[in-house]
Short mmCIF file of C-alpha atoms and ligand atoms in Angstrom, two decimals:
data_model
loop_
_atom_site.label_atom_id
_atom_site.label_comp_id
_atom_site.label_asym_id
_atom_site.label_seq_id
_atom_site.Cartn_x
_atom_site.Cartn_y
_atom_site.Cartn_z
CA MET A 1 68.33 53.29 -100.28
CA ALA A 2 67.00 56.89 -100.51
CA ALA A 3 66.53 58.62 -97.32
CA ALA A 4 62.90 59.02 -96.65
CA SER A 5 60.51 60.55 -93.82
CA PHE A 6 57.18 59.12 -92.63
CA LEU A 7 54.49 60.86 -90.59
CA LEU A 8 53.10 57.95 -88.87
CA SER A 9 51.24 59.33 -85.88
CA PRO A 10 51.37 62.25 -83.50
CA ARG A 11 54.67 60.50 -82.24
CA VAL A 12 56.63 60.90 -85.22
CA THR A 13 59.24 58.48 -86.83
CA LEU A 14 61.93 59.83 -89.06
CA PRO A 15 64.36 57.54 -90.47
CA LEU A 16 67.20 59.65 -90.74
CA ARG A 17 70.68 59.48 -92.68
CA ARG A 18 74.09 60.22 -91.35
CA GLY A 19 77.05 59.60 -93.73
CA SER A 20 76.12 56.21 -95.53
CA ARG A 21 74.39 54.67 -92.10
CA LEU A 22 70.57 54.59 -91.82
CA LEU A 23 69.49 55.77 -88.37
CA VAL A 24 66.36 54.44 -87.45
CA SER A 25 63.71 55.68 -84.78
CA CYS A 26 60.86 53.77 -83.67
CA SER A 27 57.37 55.14 -83.19
CA ALA A 28 56.07 55.33 -79.58
CA THR A 29 52.72 54.09 -80.90
CA SER A 30 54.09 50.73 -82.42
CA PRO A 31 52.02 47.81 -81.38
CA SER A 32 55.31 46.30 -79.10
CA SER A 33 55.53 49.60 -77.34
CA SER A 34 52.54 49.53 -75.31
CA SER A 35 49.05 48.24 -73.71
CA ASP A 36 49.52 44.93 -71.50
CA ALA A 37 50.95 45.77 -68.16
CA ALA A 38 50.61 47.16 -64.79
CA GLY A 39 49.30 50.68 -64.94
CA GLY A 40 48.51 49.98 -68.57
CA VAL A 41 51.92 51.31 -69.32
CA GLY A 42 53.32 48.37 -71.08
CA PHE A 43 56.49 48.09 -68.89
CA GLN A 44 56.88 45.00 -66.59
CA GLY A 45 59.52 46.08 -63.62
CA ARG A 46 60.57 48.51 -61.10
CA VAL A 47 61.85 51.98 -62.53
CA GLY A 48 64.26 54.14 -60.36
CA PHE A 49 64.65 57.74 -60.76
CA LEU A 50 67.49 59.85 -60.03
CA GLY A 51 67.63 63.48 -59.78
CA LEU A 52 64.38 65.57 -59.33
CA GLY A 53 65.14 68.89 -60.36
CA ILE A 54 62.96 71.16 -62.85
CA MET A 55 62.75 68.24 -65.33
CA GLY A 56 63.37 64.97 -63.21
CA ALA A 57 60.59 65.86 -60.72
CA PRO A 58 57.64 66.18 -63.38
CA MET A 59 58.99 63.25 -65.59
CA ALA A 60 58.97 60.70 -62.44
CA SER A 61 55.64 62.25 -61.29
CA ASN A 62 54.22 61.20 -65.04
CA LEU A 63 55.44 57.89 -64.29
CA ILE A 64 54.11 57.26 -61.14
CA LYS A 65 50.60 58.80 -62.69
CA ALA A 66 50.75 56.07 -65.24
CA GLY A 67 51.14 53.50 -62.71
CA CYS A 68 54.61 52.55 -62.79
CA ASP A 69 56.67 51.33 -59.49
CA ILE A 70 58.98 54.15 -58.98
CA THR A 71 61.79 54.47 -56.56
CA VAL A 72 63.63 57.75 -56.29
CA TRP A 73 66.70 59.51 -54.89
CA ASN A 74 67.80 63.00 -54.98
CA ARG A 75 70.72 64.70 -53.47
CA THR A 76 68.47 67.26 -51.97
CA LYS A 77 66.26 64.65 -50.24
CA SER A 78 63.27 67.06 -49.46
CA LYS A 79 62.82 67.17 -53.17
CA CYS A 80 61.71 63.76 -53.11
CA ASP A 81 58.64 64.51 -50.51
CA PRO A 82 56.31 65.26 -53.47
CA LEU A 83 56.96 62.19 -55.30
CA LEU A 84 56.57 60.13 -51.90
CA SER A 85 53.33 61.79 -51.59
CA LEU A 86 52.31 60.34 -55.05
CA GLY A 87 53.31 56.82 -54.10
CA ALA A 88 57.06 56.70 -55.09
CA LYS A 89 59.45 54.66 -53.01
CA PHE A 90 62.60 56.30 -51.49
CA GLU A 91 66.29 54.57 -51.30
CA SER A 92 69.20 56.33 -49.83
CA SER A 93 71.64 56.14 -52.77
CA PRO A 94 71.94 55.91 -56.50
CA ALA A 95 73.32 52.37 -55.89
CA ARG A 96 70.63 51.35 -53.92
CA VAL A 97 68.15 52.56 -56.30
CA ALA A 98 69.97 50.72 -59.12
CA SER A 99 70.18 47.47 -56.91
CA SER A 100 66.30 47.64 -56.23
CA CYS A 101 65.09 48.54 -59.75
CA ASP A 102 65.13 46.91 -62.93
CA VAL A 103 65.60 50.21 -64.96
CA THR A 104 66.97 53.38 -63.70
CA PHE A 105 66.73 56.89 -65.05
CA ALA A 106 69.21 59.86 -64.22
CA MET A 107 68.23 63.54 -65.00
CA LEU A 108 71.26 65.32 -63.63
CA ALA A 109 72.67 68.87 -64.06
CA ASP A 110 75.72 68.43 -66.06
CA PRO A 111 78.57 66.08 -66.84
CA GLU A 112 80.16 66.23 -63.60
CA SER A 113 77.08 65.41 -61.40
CA ALA A 114 75.72 62.82 -64.13
CA PHE A 115 79.16 61.09 -63.89
CA GLU A 116 79.25 61.50 -60.11
CA VAL A 117 75.76 59.88 -59.65
CA ALA A 118 76.48 57.01 -61.87
CA CYS A 119 80.10 56.29 -61.26
CA GLY A 120 80.96 58.07 -57.80
CA ALA A 121 80.69 56.70 -54.19
CA ASN A 122 77.34 54.85 -53.68
CA GLY A 123 76.63 55.62 -57.46
CA ALA A 124 74.29 53.57 -59.62
CA VAL A 125 77.21 51.48 -61.25
CA GLU A 126 77.48 49.91 -57.69
CA GLY A 127 73.62 48.46 -58.07
CA MET A 128 74.17 47.42 -61.41
CA ALA A 129 74.13 43.81 -62.90
CA ALA A 130 73.11 41.91 -65.84
CA GLY A 131 69.78 42.17 -66.91
CA LYS A 132 69.45 45.99 -65.41
CA GLY A 133 69.31 49.28 -67.76
CA TYR A 134 70.81 52.67 -67.01
CA VAL A 135 69.12 55.46 -69.12
CA ASP A 136 70.76 58.92 -68.68
CA VAL A 137 68.42 61.60 -69.93
CA SER A 138 70.70 64.38 -68.49
CA THR A 139 72.28 66.72 -71.22
CA VAL A 140 75.98 65.96 -71.27
CA ASP A 141 79.08 65.82 -74.05
CA ASP A 142 79.54 62.42 -75.68
CA ALA A 143 82.83 61.85 -73.95
CA THR A 144 80.93 61.72 -70.53
CA SER A 145 78.20 59.80 -71.88
CA LYS A 146 80.58 56.87 -73.39
CA LEU A 147 82.31 57.09 -70.12
CA ILE A 148 79.25 56.50 -68.18
CA GLY A 149 78.07 53.77 -70.58
CA LYS A 150 81.45 51.92 -70.44
CA ARG A 151 81.27 51.86 -66.66
CA ILE A 152 77.47 50.81 -66.56
CA THR A 153 78.19 47.91 -69.34
CA SER A 154 81.15 46.54 -67.55
CA THR A 155 78.62 45.51 -64.76
CA GLY A 156 76.68 43.53 -67.40
CA ALA A 157 73.84 46.14 -67.48
CA SER A 158 72.64 47.95 -70.53
CA PHE A 159 73.10 51.47 -71.36
CA LEU A 160 71.11 54.29 -73.00
CA GLU A 161 71.80 57.74 -73.34
CA ALA A 162 68.48 59.63 -74.05
CA PRO A 163 68.65 63.46 -73.46
CA VAL A 164 65.67 65.35 -74.00
CA SER A 165 64.21 68.53 -75.85
CA GLY A 166 61.54 70.21 -74.50
CA SER A 167 61.49 72.28 -71.25
CA LYS A 168 59.50 72.26 -68.05
CA LYS A 169 56.10 72.57 -69.42
CA PRO A 170 56.44 69.70 -71.99
CA ALA A 171 58.10 67.80 -69.12
CA GLU A 172 54.82 68.34 -67.19
CA ASP A 173 52.67 67.40 -69.83
CA GLY A 174 54.57 64.30 -71.15
CA LEU A 175 55.33 65.89 -74.59
CA LEU A 176 59.15 65.73 -74.30
CA ILE A 177 61.35 64.61 -77.82
CA PHE A 178 63.63 61.95 -76.74
CA LEU A 179 66.91 61.69 -78.41
CA THR A 180 68.57 58.10 -77.66
CA ALA A 181 71.46 56.30 -78.50
CA GLY A 182 73.17 53.10 -77.37
CA ASP A 183 71.54 49.45 -76.53
CA GLU A 184 69.06 49.19 -78.76
CA SER A 185 67.06 46.39 -76.99
CA LEU A 186 67.10 48.62 -73.81
CA TYR A 187 65.60 51.42 -75.99
CA LYS A 188 62.94 49.24 -76.95
CA ARG A 189 62.47 47.97 -73.48
CA VAL A 190 62.06 51.49 -72.05
CA ALA A 191 59.89 52.52 -75.05
CA PRO A 192 56.65 52.26 -73.08
CA LEU A 193 58.29 54.57 -70.36
CA LEU A 194 59.32 56.99 -72.59
CA ASP A 195 55.76 57.36 -74.26
CA VAL A 196 54.55 58.45 -70.93
CA MET A 197 57.22 61.16 -70.69
CA GLY A 198 57.53 62.14 -74.16
CA LYS A 199 55.46 62.64 -77.56
CA SER A 200 58.36 61.20 -79.73
CA ARG A 201 61.58 59.41 -79.76
CA PHE A 202 64.67 58.91 -81.90
CA TYR A 203 67.15 56.29 -81.87
CA LEU A 204 70.42 57.49 -83.29
CA GLY A 205 72.44 54.63 -82.94
CA ASP A 206 75.85 54.62 -81.11
CA VAL A 207 76.09 56.17 -77.79
CA GLY A 208 77.38 59.71 -78.41
CA ASN A 209 74.86 60.45 -81.22
CA GLY A 210 72.26 61.50 -78.43
CA ALA A 211 74.22 63.74 -76.78
CA ALA A 212 75.46 65.61 -80.12
CA MET A 213 72.00 65.77 -81.30
CA LYS A 214 71.05 67.56 -78.11
CA LEU A 215 73.89 69.82 -78.22
CA VAL A 216 73.33 70.96 -81.87
CA VAL A 217 69.89 71.61 -80.88
CA ASN A 218 70.59 73.60 -77.87
CA MET A 219 73.42 75.30 -79.56
CA VAL A 220 71.03 76.57 -82.08
CA MET A 221 68.14 77.52 -79.39
CA GLY A 222 70.84 79.32 -77.41
CA SER A 223 71.80 81.52 -80.40
CA MET A 224 68.36 82.10 -81.25
CA MET A 225 67.60 83.47 -77.97
CA VAL A 226 70.30 86.16 -78.09
CA SER A 227 69.14 87.26 -81.38
CA PHE A 228 65.61 87.56 -80.27
CA ALA A 229 66.87 89.63 -77.25
CA GLU A 230 68.89 91.88 -79.51
CA GLY A 231 65.77 92.35 -81.74
CA LEU A 232 63.49 93.16 -78.69
CA LEU A 233 65.92 95.73 -77.32
CA LEU A 234 67.00 97.34 -80.84
CA SER A 235 63.09 97.85 -81.35
CA GLU A 236 62.53 99.52 -78.14
CA LYS A 237 65.81 101.82 -78.75
CA VAL A 238 64.16 103.06 -82.29
CA GLY A 239 60.64 103.62 -80.60
CA LEU A 240 58.80 100.35 -81.59
CA ASP A 241 56.78 98.34 -79.16
CA PRO A 242 58.76 95.26 -78.54
CA ASN A 243 55.06 93.28 -77.88
CA THR A 244 54.32 94.37 -81.61
CA VAL A 245 57.57 92.97 -82.69
CA VAL A 246 56.52 89.64 -80.84
CA GLU A 247 53.29 89.53 -82.37
CA VAL A 248 55.00 90.13 -85.92
CA ILE A 249 57.66 87.47 -85.31
CA SER A 250 54.75 85.20 -84.39
CA GLN A 251 52.76 85.44 -87.77
CA GLY A 252 56.14 84.92 -89.95
CA ALA A 253 58.57 82.46 -91.26
CA ILE A 254 60.78 82.93 -88.20
CA ASN A 255 58.02 82.04 -85.96
CA ALA A 256 59.15 79.72 -82.93
CA PRO A 257 57.19 78.73 -80.02
CA MET A 258 59.98 80.09 -77.64
CA PHE A 259 59.64 83.66 -79.01
CA SER A 260 55.96 83.69 -78.14
CA LEU A 261 56.27 81.79 -74.77
CA LYS A 262 59.24 83.69 -73.65
CA GLY A 263 58.62 87.21 -75.36
CA PRO A 264 56.01 88.88 -73.19
CA SER A 265 57.66 88.11 -70.00
CA MET A 266 61.03 89.44 -71.36
CA VAL A 267 59.41 92.72 -72.39
CA LYS A 268 58.43 92.85 -68.42
CA ALA A 269 62.18 92.08 -67.50
CA ALA A 270 60.63 88.76 -65.75
CA TYR A 271 62.22 85.35 -66.10
CA PRO A 272 60.55 82.61 -64.39
CA THR A 273 62.84 79.59 -64.69
CA ALA A 274 62.04 76.97 -67.05
CA PHE A 275 65.47 76.30 -68.41
CA PRO A 276 67.94 77.62 -66.16
CA LEU A 277 70.49 80.11 -67.81
CA LYS A 278 73.30 78.13 -66.38
CA HIS A 279 72.33 74.86 -68.26
CA GLN A 280 72.25 76.91 -71.66
CA GLN A 281 75.86 78.10 -71.01
CA LYS A 282 76.46 74.60 -70.43
CA ASP A 283 75.25 73.15 -73.37
CA LEU A 284 76.59 76.11 -75.42
CA ARG A 285 80.31 75.22 -74.09
CA LEU A 286 79.62 71.62 -74.73
CA ALA A 287 78.53 72.26 -78.31
CA LEU A 288 81.77 74.53 -79.01
CA ALA A 289 84.09 71.78 -77.69
CA LEU A 290 81.90 69.24 -80.01
CA ALA A 291 82.49 71.76 -82.93
CA GLU A 292 86.18 72.09 -81.83
CA SER A 293 86.62 68.36 -82.02
CA VAL A 294 85.65 68.00 -85.69
CA SER A 295 87.04 71.82 -86.77
CA GLN A 296 83.78 73.17 -87.46
CA PRO A 297 83.37 76.73 -86.98
CA ILE A 298 80.42 77.91 -84.94
CA PRO A 299 81.08 81.70 -84.62
CA THR A 300 77.65 82.70 -83.92
CA ALA A 301 77.19 80.44 -80.75
CA ALA A 302 80.73 81.27 -79.74
CA ALA A 303 79.50 84.81 -79.47
CA ALA A 304 76.23 83.86 -77.93
CA ASN A 305 78.28 81.85 -75.25
CA GLU A 306 80.07 84.80 -74.32
CA LEU A 307 76.80 86.85 -73.68
CA TYR A 308 75.40 83.85 -71.41
CA LYS A 309 78.96 84.05 -69.82
CA VAL A 310 78.42 87.93 -68.96
CA ALA A 311 74.57 86.90 -67.91
CA LYS A 312 76.09 84.39 -65.17
CA SER A 313 78.52 86.78 -64.10
CA LEU A 314 75.46 89.18 -63.21
CA GLY A 315 74.20 86.46 -61.01
CA LEU A 316 71.56 85.44 -63.22
CA ALA A 317 72.64 81.54 -63.53
CA ASP A 318 69.59 80.22 -61.77
CA GLN A 319 67.07 82.60 -63.82
CA ASP A 320 65.42 81.37 -67.09
CA PHE A 321 67.86 81.48 -70.04
CA SER A 322 65.71 84.30 -71.45
CA ALA A 323 67.36 86.54 -68.96
CA VAL A 324 70.58 86.76 -71.42
CA ILE A 325 68.63 89.92 -72.48
CA GLU A 326 69.90 91.78 -69.19
CA ALA A 327 73.43 91.14 -70.09
CA LEU A 328 72.75 93.04 -73.33
CA LYS A 329 71.29 95.82 -71.22
CA ALA A 330 74.35 95.84 -68.96
CA LYS A 331 76.67 95.93 -71.79
CA VAL A 332 75.01 99.23 -73.04
CA GLN A 333 74.94 100.52 -69.51
CA SER A 334 78.81 99.89 -69.25
CA SER A 335 79.40 101.31 -72.95
CA ARG A 336 78.02 104.37 -71.96
CA HIS A 337 80.54 105.20 -68.73
N1 NDP B 10 65.12 72.70 -67.57
C1 NDP B 10 64.94 72.39 -68.95
O1 NDP B 10 64.14 73.08 -69.54
C2 NDP B 10 65.72 71.29 -69.35
C3 NDP B 10 66.86 70.73 -68.86
N2 NDP B 10 67.50 69.86 -69.68
C4 NDP B 10 68.85 68.97 -69.14
O2 NDP B 10 68.14 68.46 -68.00
C5 NDP B 10 69.16 68.33 -67.04
C6 NDP B 10 68.46 68.64 -65.58
O3 NDP B 10 67.94 69.97 -65.92
P1 NDP B 10 66.96 70.58 -64.74
O4 NDP B 10 65.91 69.87 -64.15
O5 NDP B 10 66.34 71.90 -65.43
O6 NDP B 10 68.07 71.18 -63.70
P2 NDP B 10 68.22 71.58 -62.24
O7 NDP B 10 68.89 72.52 -61.87
O8 NDP B 10 66.58 71.77 -61.75
O9 NDP B 10 68.44 69.70 -61.52
C7 NDP B 10 69.47 69.38 -61.56
C8 NDP B 10 69.52 68.06 -60.70
O10 NDP B 10 70.86 67.61 -60.71
C9 NDP B 10 71.10 67.32 -59.45
N3 NDP B 10 72.53 67.61 -59.08
C10 NDP B 10 73.31 68.47 -59.21
N4 NDP B 10 74.52 68.75 -59.04
C11 NDP B 10 74.77 67.21 -58.34
C12 NDP B 10 75.68 66.58 -57.80
N5 NDP B 10 77.04 67.00 -57.78
N6 NDP B 10 75.37 65.28 -57.27
C13 NDP B 10 74.33 64.86 -57.32
N7 NDP B 10 73.02 65.64 -57.92
C14 NDP B 10 73.37 66.81 -58.38
C15 NDP B 10 70.28 68.42 -58.71
O11 NDP B 10 70.20 67.75 -57.18
P3 NDP B 10 69.57 69.06 -55.89
O12 NDP B 10 68.26 69.06 -56.11
O13 NDP B 10 70.38 68.27 -54.66
O14 NDP B 10 70.39 70.31 -56.55
C16 NDP B 10 68.88 68.23 -59.32
O15 NDP B 10 68.34 66.85 -59.04
C17 NDP B 10 70.44 69.34 -67.43
O16 NDP B 10 71.12 68.57 -67.98
C18 NDP B 10 69.67 70.36 -68.17
O17 NDP B 10 70.50 70.65 -69.40
C19 NDP B 10 67.10 69.17 -70.67
C20 NDP B 10 65.88 69.91 -71.46
C21 NDP B 10 65.22 70.83 -70.77
O1 LIG B 11 67.37 72.05 -73.11
C1 LIG B 11 66.25 72.68 -72.96
C2 LIG B 11 65.06 72.69 -73.77
O2 LIG B 11 64.21 73.52 -73.80
O3 LIG B 11 65.16 71.49 -74.56
#
């Protein structure tokens, strides 16, 4: 069958090919995905949410606002408070959330925390059982995702990895892009919930494909940001107004929302955190490992990763990833001495 793509609705459905295998995604507006249940969302049952950081909090908040029955847990308990004010319930561990809910989402920082929350002491696995589902929306590597999936499914429960593309604002606006893989019936079951939190969703087949897709996308994003930062600094050095560079880029073929969004504040050396720099560096590190596993050279991403590491060493880990420009400024200063 020839590879094809169809624009069905604002929620995009793209059948994709990888090798000889057709990878299918479903439209969020398909008749089976919405309408009849409590809150008008189309999902019957209790939903758990583990991890209420920059992304998890607005995602859970959107589910509550859509009328879902949400139970939350976060390592730092105080971050649950705004969600509890909106009507969420609280449980004292991931295991208790999982045992009291039909489906549990997890949005954790990195592979280590995703594994700990799922499989550690009082982890979600302890509350899982047949008929339940676990949806990990954290950005992790494929090996971690497969390990979590194996532990979850050993209880009889179903597992879906579903990392997201889109940052703090898309999370707040319910406009994330879900990159899912794993149990297809769980994917269909939680589709109405994904549609509350996102604008599109892709089902990519076996566990690992969602993680890999996310790492590829963020590898490109991390390198683009470094290139953009270099352009801003070079333009300034040769006497151009970097604001004009942002404007020129916004009108041409390399226009990307990221440049228009971050450029003006980067020019002012302000980096309000939407996507923490430490997470971008983590994604580059994981993308490099993924590339190495298939002997694919990614020298540009490798160079970008080094710059994010310098930025982290300058104390910028919790700033927005656009603060990587400060690492270039620091390099200039150190080469002067
Ligand atoms: N921000 C963004 O723009 C985007 C982020 N992502 C990805 O989503 C994930 C979450 O990102 P984001 O919300 O920005 O990150 P944050 O750093 O804001 O939140 C991280 C979450 O993980 C929890 N956590 C960290 N370590 C542990 C641990 N050892 N045990 C238990 N919980 C832990 C934190 O708990 P606590 O509150 O106690 O610290 C917090 O809930 C990451 O994988 C990131 O790469 C994906 C798309 C966009
Ligand atoms: O992972 C970050 C994003 O913006 O997507």
